[in-house]
Short mmCIF file of C-alpha atoms in Angstrom, two decimals:
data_model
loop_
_atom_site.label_atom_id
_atom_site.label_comp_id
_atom_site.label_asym_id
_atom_site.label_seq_id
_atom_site.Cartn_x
_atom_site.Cartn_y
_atom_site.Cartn_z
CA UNK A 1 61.89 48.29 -20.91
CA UNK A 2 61.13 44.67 -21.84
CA UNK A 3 59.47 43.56 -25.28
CA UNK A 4 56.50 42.30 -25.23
CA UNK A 5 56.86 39.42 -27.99
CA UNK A 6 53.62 37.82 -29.06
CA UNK A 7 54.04 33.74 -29.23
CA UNK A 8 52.69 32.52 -32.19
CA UNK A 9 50.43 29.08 -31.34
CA UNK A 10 51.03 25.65 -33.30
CA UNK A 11 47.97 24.77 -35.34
CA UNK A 12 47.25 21.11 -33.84
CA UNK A 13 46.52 18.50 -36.62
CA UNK A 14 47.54 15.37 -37.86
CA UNK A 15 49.12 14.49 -41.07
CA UNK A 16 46.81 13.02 -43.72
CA UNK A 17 46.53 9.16 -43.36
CA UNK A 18 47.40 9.02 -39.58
CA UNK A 19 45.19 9.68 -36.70
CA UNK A 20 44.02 10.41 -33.29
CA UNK A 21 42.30 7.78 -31.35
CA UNK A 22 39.67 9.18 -28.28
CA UNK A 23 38.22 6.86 -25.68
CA UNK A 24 35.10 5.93 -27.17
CA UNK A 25 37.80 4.52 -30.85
CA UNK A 26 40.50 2.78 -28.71
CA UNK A 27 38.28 0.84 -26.07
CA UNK A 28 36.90 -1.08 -28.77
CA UNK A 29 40.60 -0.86 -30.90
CA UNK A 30 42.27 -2.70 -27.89
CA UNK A 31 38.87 -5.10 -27.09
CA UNK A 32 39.61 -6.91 -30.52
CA UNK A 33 43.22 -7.02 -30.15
CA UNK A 34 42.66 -8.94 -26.49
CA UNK A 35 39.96 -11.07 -28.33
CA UNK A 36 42.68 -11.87 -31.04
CA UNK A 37 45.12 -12.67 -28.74
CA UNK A 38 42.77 -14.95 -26.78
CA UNK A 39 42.00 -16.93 -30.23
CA UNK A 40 45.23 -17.27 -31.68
CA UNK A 41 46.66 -18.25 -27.83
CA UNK A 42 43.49 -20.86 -27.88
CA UNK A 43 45.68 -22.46 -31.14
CA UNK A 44 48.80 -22.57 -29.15
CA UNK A 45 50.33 -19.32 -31.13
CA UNK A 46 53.32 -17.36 -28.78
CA UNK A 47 53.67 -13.37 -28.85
CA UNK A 48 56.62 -12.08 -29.98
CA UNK A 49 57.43 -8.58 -31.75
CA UNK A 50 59.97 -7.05 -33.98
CA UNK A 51 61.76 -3.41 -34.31
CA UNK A 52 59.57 -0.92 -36.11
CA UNK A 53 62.86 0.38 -38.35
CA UNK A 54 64.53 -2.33 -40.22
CA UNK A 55 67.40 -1.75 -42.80
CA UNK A 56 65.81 -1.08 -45.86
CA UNK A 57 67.24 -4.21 -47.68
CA UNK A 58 65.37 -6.67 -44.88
CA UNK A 59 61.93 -5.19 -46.57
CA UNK A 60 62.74 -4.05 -50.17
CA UNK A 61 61.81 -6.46 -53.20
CA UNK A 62 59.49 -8.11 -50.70
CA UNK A 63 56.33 -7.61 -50.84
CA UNK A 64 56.31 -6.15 -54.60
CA UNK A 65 56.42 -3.15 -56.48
CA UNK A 66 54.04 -1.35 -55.31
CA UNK A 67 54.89 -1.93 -51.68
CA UNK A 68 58.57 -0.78 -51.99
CA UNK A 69 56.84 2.61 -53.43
CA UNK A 70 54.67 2.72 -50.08
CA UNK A 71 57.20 1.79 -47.96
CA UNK A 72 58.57 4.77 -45.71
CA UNK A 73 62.60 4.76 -45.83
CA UNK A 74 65.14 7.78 -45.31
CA UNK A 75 68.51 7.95 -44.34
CA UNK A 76 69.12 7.55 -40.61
CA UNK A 77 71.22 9.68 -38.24
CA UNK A 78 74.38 7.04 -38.78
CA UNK A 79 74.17 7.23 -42.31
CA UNK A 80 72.23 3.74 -42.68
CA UNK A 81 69.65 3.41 -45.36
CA UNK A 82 66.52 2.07 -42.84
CA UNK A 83 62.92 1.53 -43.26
CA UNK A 84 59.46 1.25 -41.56
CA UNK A 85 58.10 -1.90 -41.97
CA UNK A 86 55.27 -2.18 -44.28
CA UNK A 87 54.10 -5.44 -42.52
CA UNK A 88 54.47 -7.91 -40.37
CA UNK A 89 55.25 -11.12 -42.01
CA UNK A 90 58.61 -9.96 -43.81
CA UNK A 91 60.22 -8.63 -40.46
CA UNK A 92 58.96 -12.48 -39.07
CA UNK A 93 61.07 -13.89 -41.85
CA UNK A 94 64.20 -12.25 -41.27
CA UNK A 95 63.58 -13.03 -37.16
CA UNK A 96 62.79 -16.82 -37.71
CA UNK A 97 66.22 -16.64 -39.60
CA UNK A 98 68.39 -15.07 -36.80
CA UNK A 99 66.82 -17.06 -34.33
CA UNK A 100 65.63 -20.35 -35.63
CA UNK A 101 68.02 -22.61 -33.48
CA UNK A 102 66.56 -20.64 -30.58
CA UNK A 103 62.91 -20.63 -31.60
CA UNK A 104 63.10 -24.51 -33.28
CA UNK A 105 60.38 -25.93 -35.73
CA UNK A 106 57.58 -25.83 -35.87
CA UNK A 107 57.67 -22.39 -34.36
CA UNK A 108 53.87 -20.61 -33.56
CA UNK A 109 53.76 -16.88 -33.35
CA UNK A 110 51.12 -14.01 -33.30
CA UNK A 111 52.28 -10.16 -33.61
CA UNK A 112 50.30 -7.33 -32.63
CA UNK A 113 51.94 -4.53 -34.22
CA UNK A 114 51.76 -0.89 -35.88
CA UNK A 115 52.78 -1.02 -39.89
CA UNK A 116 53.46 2.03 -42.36
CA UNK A 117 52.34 2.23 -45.96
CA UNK A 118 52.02 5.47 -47.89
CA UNK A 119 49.34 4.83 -49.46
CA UNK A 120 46.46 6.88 -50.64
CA UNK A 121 43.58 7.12 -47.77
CA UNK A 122 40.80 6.45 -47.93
CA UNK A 123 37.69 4.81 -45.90
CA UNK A 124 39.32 1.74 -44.04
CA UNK A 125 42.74 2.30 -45.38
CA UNK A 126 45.12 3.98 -43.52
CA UNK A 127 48.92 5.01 -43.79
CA UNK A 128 49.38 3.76 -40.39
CA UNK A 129 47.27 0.99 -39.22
CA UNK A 130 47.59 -2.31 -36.55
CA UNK A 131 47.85 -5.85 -37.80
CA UNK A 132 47.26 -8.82 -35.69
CA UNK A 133 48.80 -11.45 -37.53
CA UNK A 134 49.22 -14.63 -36.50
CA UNK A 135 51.65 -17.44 -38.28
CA UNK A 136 53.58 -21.43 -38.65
CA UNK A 137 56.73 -21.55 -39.47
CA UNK A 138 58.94 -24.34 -40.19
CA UNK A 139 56.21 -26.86 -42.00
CA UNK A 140 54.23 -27.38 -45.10
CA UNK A 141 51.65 -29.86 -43.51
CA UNK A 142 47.93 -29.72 -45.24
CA UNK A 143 47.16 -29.57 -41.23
CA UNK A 144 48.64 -25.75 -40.81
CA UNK A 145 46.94 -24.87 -43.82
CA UNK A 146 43.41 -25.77 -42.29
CA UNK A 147 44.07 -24.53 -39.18
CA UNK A 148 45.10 -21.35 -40.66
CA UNK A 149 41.31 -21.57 -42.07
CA UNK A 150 40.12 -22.69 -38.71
CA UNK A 151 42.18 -19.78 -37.11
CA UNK A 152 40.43 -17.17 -38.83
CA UNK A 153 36.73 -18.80 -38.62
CA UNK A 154 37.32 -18.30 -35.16
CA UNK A 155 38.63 -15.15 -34.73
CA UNK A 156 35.54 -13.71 -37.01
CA UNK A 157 33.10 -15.56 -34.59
CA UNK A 158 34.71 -14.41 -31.45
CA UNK A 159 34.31 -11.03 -32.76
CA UNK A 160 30.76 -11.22 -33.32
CA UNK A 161 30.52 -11.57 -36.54
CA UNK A 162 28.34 -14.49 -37.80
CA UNK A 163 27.64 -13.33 -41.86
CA UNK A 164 30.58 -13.23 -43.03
CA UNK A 165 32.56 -15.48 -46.04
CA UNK A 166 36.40 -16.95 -46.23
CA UNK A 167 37.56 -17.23 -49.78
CA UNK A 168 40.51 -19.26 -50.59
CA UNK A 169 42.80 -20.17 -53.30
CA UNK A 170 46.12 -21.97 -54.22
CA UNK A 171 48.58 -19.80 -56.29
CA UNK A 172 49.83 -22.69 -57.76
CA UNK A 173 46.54 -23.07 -59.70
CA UNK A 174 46.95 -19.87 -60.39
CA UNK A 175 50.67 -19.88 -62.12
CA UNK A 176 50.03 -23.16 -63.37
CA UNK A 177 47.45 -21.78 -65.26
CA UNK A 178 49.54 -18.95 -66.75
CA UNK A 179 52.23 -21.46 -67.15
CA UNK A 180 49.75 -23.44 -69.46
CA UNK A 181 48.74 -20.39 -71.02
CA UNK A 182 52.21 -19.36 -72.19
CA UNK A 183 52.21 -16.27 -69.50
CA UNK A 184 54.40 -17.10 -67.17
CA UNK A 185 56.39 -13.71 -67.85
CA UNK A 186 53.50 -11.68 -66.68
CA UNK A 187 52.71 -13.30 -63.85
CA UNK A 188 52.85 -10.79 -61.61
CA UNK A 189 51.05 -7.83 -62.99
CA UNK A 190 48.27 -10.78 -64.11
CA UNK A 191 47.87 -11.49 -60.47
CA UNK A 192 47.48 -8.01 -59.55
CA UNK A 193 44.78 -7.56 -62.02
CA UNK A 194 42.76 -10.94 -61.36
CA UNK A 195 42.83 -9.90 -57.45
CA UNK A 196 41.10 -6.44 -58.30
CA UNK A 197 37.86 -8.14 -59.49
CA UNK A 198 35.70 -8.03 -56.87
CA UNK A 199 36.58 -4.00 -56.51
CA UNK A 200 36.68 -3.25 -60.36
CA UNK A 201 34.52 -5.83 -62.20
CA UNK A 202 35.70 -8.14 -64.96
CA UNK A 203 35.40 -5.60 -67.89
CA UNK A 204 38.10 -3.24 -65.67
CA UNK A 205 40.14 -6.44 -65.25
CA UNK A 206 40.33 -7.33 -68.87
CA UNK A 207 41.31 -3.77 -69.83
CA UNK A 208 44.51 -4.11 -67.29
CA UNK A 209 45.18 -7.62 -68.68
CA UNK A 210 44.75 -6.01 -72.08
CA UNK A 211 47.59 -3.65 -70.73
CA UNK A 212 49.60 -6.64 -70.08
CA UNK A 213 49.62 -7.97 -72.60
CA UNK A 214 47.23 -10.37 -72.24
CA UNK A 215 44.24 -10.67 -74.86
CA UNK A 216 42.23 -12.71 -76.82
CA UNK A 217 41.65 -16.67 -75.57
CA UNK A 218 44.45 -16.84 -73.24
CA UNK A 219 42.47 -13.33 -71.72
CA UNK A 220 39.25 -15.20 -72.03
CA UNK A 221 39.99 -18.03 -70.29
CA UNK A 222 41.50 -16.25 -67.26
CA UNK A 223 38.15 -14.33 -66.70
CA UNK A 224 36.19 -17.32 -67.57
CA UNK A 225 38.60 -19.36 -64.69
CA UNK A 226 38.35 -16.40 -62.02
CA UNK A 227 34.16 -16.02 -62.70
CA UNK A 228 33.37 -19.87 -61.78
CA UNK A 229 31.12 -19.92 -58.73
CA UNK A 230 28.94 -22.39 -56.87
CA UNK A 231 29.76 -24.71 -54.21
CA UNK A 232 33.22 -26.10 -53.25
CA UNK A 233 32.81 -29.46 -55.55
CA UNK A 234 31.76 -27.57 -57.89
CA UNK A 235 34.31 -24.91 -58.57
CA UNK A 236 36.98 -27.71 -58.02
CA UNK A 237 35.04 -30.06 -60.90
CA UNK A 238 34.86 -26.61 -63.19
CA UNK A 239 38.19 -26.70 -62.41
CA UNK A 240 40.07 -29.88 -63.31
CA UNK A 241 40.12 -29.33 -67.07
CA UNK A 242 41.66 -25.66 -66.72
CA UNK A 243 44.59 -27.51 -65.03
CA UNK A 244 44.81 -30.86 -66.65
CA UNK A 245 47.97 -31.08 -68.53
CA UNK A 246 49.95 -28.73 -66.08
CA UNK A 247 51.66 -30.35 -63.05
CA UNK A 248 52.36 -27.41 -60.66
CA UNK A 249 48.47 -26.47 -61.49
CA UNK A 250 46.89 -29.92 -60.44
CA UNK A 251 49.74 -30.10 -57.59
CA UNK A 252 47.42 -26.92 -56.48
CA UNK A 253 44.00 -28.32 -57.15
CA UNK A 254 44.93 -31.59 -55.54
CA UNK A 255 45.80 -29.47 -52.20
CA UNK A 256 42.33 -27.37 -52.48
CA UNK A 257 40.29 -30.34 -52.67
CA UNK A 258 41.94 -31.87 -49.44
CA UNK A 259 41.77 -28.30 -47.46
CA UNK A 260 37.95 -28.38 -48.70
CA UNK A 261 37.85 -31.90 -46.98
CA UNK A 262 38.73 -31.11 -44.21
CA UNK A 263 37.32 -27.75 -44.06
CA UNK A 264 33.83 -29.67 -44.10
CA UNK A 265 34.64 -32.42 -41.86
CA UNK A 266 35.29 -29.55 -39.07
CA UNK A 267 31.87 -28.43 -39.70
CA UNK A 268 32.45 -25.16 -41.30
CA UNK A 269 30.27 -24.62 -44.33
CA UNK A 270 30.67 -23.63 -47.72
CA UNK A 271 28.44 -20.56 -47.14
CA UNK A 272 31.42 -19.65 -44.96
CA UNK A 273 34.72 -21.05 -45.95
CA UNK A 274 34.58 -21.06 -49.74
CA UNK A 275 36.87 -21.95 -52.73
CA UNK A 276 37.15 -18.52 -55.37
CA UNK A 277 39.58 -18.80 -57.71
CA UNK A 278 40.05 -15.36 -57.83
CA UNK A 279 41.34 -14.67 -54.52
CA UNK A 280 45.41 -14.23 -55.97
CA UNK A 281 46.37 -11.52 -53.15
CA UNK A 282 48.75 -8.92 -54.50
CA UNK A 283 51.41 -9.26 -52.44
CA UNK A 284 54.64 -11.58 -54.66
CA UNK A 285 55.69 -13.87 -51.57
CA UNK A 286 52.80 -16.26 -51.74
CA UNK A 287 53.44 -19.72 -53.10
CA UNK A 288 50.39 -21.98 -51.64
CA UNK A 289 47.06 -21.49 -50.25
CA UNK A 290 45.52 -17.91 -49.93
CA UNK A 291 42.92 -16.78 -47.61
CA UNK A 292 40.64 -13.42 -48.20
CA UNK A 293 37.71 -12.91 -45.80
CA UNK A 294 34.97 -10.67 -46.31
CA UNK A 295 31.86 -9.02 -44.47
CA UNK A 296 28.57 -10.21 -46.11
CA UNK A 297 27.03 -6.89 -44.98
CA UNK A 298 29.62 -4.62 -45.75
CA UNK A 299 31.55 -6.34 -49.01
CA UNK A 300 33.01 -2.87 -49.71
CA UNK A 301 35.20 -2.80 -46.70
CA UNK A 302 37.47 -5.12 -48.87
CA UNK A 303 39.01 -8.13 -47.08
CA UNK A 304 39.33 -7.93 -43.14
CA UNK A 305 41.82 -10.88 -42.34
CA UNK A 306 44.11 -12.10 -45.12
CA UNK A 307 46.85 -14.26 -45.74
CA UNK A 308 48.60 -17.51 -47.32
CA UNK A 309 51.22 -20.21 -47.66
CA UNK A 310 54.97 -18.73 -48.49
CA UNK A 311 57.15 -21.37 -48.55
CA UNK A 312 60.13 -19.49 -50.12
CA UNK A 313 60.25 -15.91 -48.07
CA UNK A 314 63.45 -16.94 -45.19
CA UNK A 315 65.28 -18.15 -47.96
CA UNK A 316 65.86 -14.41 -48.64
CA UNK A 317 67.94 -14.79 -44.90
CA UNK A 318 68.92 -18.16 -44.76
CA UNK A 319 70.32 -21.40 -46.60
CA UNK A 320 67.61 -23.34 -44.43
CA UNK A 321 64.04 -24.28 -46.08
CA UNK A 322 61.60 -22.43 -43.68
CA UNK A 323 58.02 -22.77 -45.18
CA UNK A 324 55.47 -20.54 -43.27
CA UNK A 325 51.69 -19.70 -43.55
CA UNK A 326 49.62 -17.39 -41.72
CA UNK A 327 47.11 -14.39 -41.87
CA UNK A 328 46.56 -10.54 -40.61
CA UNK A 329 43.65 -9.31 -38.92
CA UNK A 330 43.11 -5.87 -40.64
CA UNK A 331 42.12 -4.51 -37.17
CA UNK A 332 41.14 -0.81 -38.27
CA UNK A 333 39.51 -2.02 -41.28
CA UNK A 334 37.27 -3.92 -39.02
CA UNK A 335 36.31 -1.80 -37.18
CA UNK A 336 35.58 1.09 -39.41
CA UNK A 337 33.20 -1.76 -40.87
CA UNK A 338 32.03 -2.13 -37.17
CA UNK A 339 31.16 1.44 -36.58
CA UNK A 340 29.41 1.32 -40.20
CA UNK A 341 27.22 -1.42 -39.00
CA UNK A 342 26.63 -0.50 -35.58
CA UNK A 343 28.37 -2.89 -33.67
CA UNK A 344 30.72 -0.99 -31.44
CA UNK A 345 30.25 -0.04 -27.77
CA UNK A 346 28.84 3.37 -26.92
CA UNK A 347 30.90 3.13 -23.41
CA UNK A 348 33.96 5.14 -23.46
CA UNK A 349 35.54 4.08 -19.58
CA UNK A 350 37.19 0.87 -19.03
CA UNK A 351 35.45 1.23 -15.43
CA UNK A 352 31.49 -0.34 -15.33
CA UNK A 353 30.88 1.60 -11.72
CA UNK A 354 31.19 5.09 -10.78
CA UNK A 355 31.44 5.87 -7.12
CA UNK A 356 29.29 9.52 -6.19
CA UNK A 357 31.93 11.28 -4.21
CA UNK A 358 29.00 13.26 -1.34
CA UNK A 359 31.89 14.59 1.12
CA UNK A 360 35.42 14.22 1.04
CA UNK A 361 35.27 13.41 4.52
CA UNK A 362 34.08 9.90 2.94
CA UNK A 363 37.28 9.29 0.87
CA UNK A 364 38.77 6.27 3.00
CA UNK A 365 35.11 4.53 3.06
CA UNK A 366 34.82 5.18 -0.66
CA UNK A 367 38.15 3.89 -1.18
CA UNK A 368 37.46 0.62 0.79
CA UNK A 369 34.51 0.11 -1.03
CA UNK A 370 36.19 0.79 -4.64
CA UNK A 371 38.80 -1.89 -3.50
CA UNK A 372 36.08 -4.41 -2.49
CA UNK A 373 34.20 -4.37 -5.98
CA UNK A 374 37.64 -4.21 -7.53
CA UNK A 375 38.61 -7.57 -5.76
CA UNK A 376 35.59 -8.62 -7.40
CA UNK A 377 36.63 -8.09 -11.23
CA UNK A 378 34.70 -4.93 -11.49
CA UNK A 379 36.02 -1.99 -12.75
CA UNK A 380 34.65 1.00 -10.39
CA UNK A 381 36.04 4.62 -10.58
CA UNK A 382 35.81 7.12 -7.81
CA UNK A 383 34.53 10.61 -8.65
CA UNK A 384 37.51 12.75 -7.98
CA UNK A 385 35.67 15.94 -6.85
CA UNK A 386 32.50 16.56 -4.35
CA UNK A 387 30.19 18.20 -7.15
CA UNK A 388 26.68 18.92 -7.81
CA UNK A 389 25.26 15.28 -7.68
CA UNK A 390 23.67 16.51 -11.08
CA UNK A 391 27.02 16.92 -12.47
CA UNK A 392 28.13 13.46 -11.48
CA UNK A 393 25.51 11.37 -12.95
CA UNK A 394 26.07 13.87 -16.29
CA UNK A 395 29.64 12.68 -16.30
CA UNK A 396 28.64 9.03 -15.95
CA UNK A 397 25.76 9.01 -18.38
CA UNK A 398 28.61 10.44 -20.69
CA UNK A 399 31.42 8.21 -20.05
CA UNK A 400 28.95 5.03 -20.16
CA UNK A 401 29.10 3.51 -16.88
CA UNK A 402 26.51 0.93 -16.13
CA UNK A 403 25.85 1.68 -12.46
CA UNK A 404 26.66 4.44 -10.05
CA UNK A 405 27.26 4.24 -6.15
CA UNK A 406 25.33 6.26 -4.23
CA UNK A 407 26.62 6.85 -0.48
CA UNK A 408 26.51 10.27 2.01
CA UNK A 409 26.96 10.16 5.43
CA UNK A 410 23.77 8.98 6.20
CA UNK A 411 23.78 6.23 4.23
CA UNK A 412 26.39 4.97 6.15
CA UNK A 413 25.10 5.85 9.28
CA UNK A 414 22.62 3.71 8.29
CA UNK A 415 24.71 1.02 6.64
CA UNK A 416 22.99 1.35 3.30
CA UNK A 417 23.29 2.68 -0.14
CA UNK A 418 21.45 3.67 -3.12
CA UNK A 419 22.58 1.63 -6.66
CA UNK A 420 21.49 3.46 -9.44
CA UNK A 421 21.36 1.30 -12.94
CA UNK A 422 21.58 4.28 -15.39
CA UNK A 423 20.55 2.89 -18.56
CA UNK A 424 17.35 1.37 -17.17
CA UNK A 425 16.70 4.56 -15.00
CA UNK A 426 15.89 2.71 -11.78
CA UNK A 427 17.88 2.49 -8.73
CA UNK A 428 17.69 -0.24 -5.91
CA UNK A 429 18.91 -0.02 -1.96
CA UNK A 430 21.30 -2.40 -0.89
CA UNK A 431 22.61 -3.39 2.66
CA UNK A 432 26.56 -1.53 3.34
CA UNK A 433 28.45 -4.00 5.71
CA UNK A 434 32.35 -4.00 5.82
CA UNK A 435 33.04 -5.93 3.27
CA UNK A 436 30.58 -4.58 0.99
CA UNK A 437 29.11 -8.36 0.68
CA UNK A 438 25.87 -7.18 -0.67
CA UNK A 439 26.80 -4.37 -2.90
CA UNK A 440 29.49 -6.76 -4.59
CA UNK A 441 27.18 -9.56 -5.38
CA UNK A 442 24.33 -7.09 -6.70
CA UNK A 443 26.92 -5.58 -8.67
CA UNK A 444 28.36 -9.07 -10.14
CA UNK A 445 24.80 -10.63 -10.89
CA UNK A 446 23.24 -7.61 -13.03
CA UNK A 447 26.41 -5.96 -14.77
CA UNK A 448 26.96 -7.37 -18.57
CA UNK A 449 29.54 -9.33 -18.84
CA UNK A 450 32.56 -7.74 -20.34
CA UNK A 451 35.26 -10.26 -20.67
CA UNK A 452 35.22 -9.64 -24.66
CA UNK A 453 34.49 -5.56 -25.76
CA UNK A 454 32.39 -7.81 -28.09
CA UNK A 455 30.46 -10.16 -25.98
#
């Protein structure tokens, strides 16, 4: 007699940090990554991508301590030492270094990629996240600076986005200043601390530069330095006597006050594009300018796009100078901010028209008419069952389609049709001919026009 074994089901869940993406989350995901793409391929940036594993000494000592303790690594099945990249703009360094003579100078890229960092989660931060990052390599003009500034001013617009503030700094100010101050040693864990103002507050920042070390004047006048606000001139005025006296400091303020130039001559604000000299970024690899941006309505989010000038980073991989300078689109960041503020799309199909399927008798003439408004640029789905008419217009209510197609057999008998507009409740008949002439054009003159998930 055969035993009867109960199977035992696997509880389905995710591991802490990583998640599951339904319709209604990835339509809008994948609408800002095709929104970045269009931008940064408006600036004349090239795709390319990288392996998700790299050996673990490409990415180590990179990006900082605290990276290498996020960093996911483990021994592989051939006994190499590999790890998941934490980022995108290491892996780019060791690539422009293999294939520079390929690629030549200056070389544009954007990546679109999936990163790892165990890190603790929490809202907006994730242990597995996209970044759309965009970068020049091979150059250390003061014109790929600004357009790195222009880059990201775009992007944010093309979003949607219209309150929202870019705060830059030059690290060189920044070390100079240390340098002047007779704390060059600590430079790093200083930096660290300075860029956690905004999220702790400057008493929290003096305690961890008291934990450094650092107290008394030369504490002081750090907080007094990273607390000057007002417009451009007038942080770089407050300033000049910080840095007078240090070269590699003035060398920094020097480059600001050009960048701020022509910053303003483009026609982006202050209000917008804005000189803090406490943006320091935590990662080590940045030598020149450094870009934060941040949502004037949701400033807790923490920066959405973020970058900066490292001039030093191939030299890891290479005996050639390859300066580069970019930023990162923290796409999941954004749009947890997005959802906070209201601003995603409630539809869930990529499809604007739904098709009522009456009789399956219909098929082919529902078919011809699906490829008409397809030819079009619309996106039309056919309901895949003949169901209670009730049931269909649930299911497109549901899914979020603008419109749905209304056609039995004597509608085309009569060579006519019913288009119902769902959010506005109303429907309107339109003439059926072969080619669908009429349906197509009512259909292209009242559906929104999606050609951005954010337009």
């Amino acid at each position: 007699m055969a035993l009867s074994m109960s199977k035992s089901l696997i509880q389905p869940r995710t591991l802490r940090g990583f998640r599951d993406f339904l319709p209604e989350a990835m339509m809008p995901r994948e609408g800002l990554m095709e929104t970045a793409r269009r931008v940064y391929r408006s600036f004349g940036y090239a795709p390319i991508d990288t392996p998700a594993l790299e050996y673990h000494e490409i990415l180590a000592g990179k990006g900082g301590e605290e990276s290498d303790r996020q960093m996911y690594q483990f021994i592989d099945h051939g006994g190499r030492h590999v790890a998941m990249r934490f980022d995108l703009t290491v892996p780019l360094a060791r690539f422009v270094a293999q294939h520079i003579d390929q690629l030549g100078t200056p070389f544009k890229r954007y990546h679109i990629g999936t990163v790892w960092r165990g890190e603790k989660s929490q809202a907006g931060r994730y242990r597995e996240f996209i970044q759309c990052d965009f970068d020049i390599i091979g150059t250390t003009s003061l014109a790929s600076d600004v357009e790195t500034g222009l880059v990201i001013h775009e992007l944010m617009q093309a979003i949607g986005f219209d309150q929202f503030s870019i705060r830059v700094n030059h690290r060189k100010v920044l070390t100079g200043v240390l340098e002047k101050l007779q704390l060059s040693q600590q430079t790093v864990p200083v930096l660290r601390a300075i860029d956690k103002l905004d999220k702790a507050g400057p008493e929290s920042v003096r305690d961890e530069l008291e934990a450094c070390g650092v107290t008394g004047r030369p504490a002081d006048q750090l907080l007094q330095m990273v607390s000057i606000r007002g417009s451009n001139e007038e942080v770089l005025q407050q300033l000049q006597p910080l840095v007078d006296g240090n070269d590699q400091a003035t060398t920094g303020l020097e480059r600001m006050r050009q960048f701020a130039e022509h910053i303003a001559a483009s026609g982006i604000s202050d209000a917008r594009l804005r000189i803090d000299p406490s943006i320091a970024r935590g990662l080590d690899y940045y030598t020149g300018m450094v870009f934060e941006t941040y949502l004037n309505q949701d400033p807790e989010i923490g920066s959405v796009c973020s970058g900066g000038r490292y001039d030093n980073l191939a030299e890891l991989y290479t005996k050639r100078e390859l300066p580069g300078i970019g930023a990162s689109l923290g796409l999941d960041r954004l749009l947890a901010a997005m959802q906070r503020l209201d601003m995603l799309p409630a539809a869930s199909t990529p499809a604007q028209v739904l098709i009522v399927n009456f009789d399956e008798q219909l098929l082919t003439e529902y078919l011809k008419m699906a490829g008409a408004i397809r030819r079009a640029g619309i996106g039309v789905e056919i309901y895949p069952e003949t169901k209670r008419l009730a049931h269909q217009f649930k299911y497109a209510d549901r899914r979020g389609f603008a419109a749905a197609v209304v056609a039995g057999s004597n509608e085309f008998q009569q060579q006519k049709l019913q288009v119902k507009w769902l959010a506005k409740g109303h429907q309107l008949e339109v003439a059926l001919d072969e080619n669908c002439t009429d349906l197509v054009r009512h259909l292209s003159e009242n559906l929104p026009n999606l050609s951005s998930t954010f337009d």
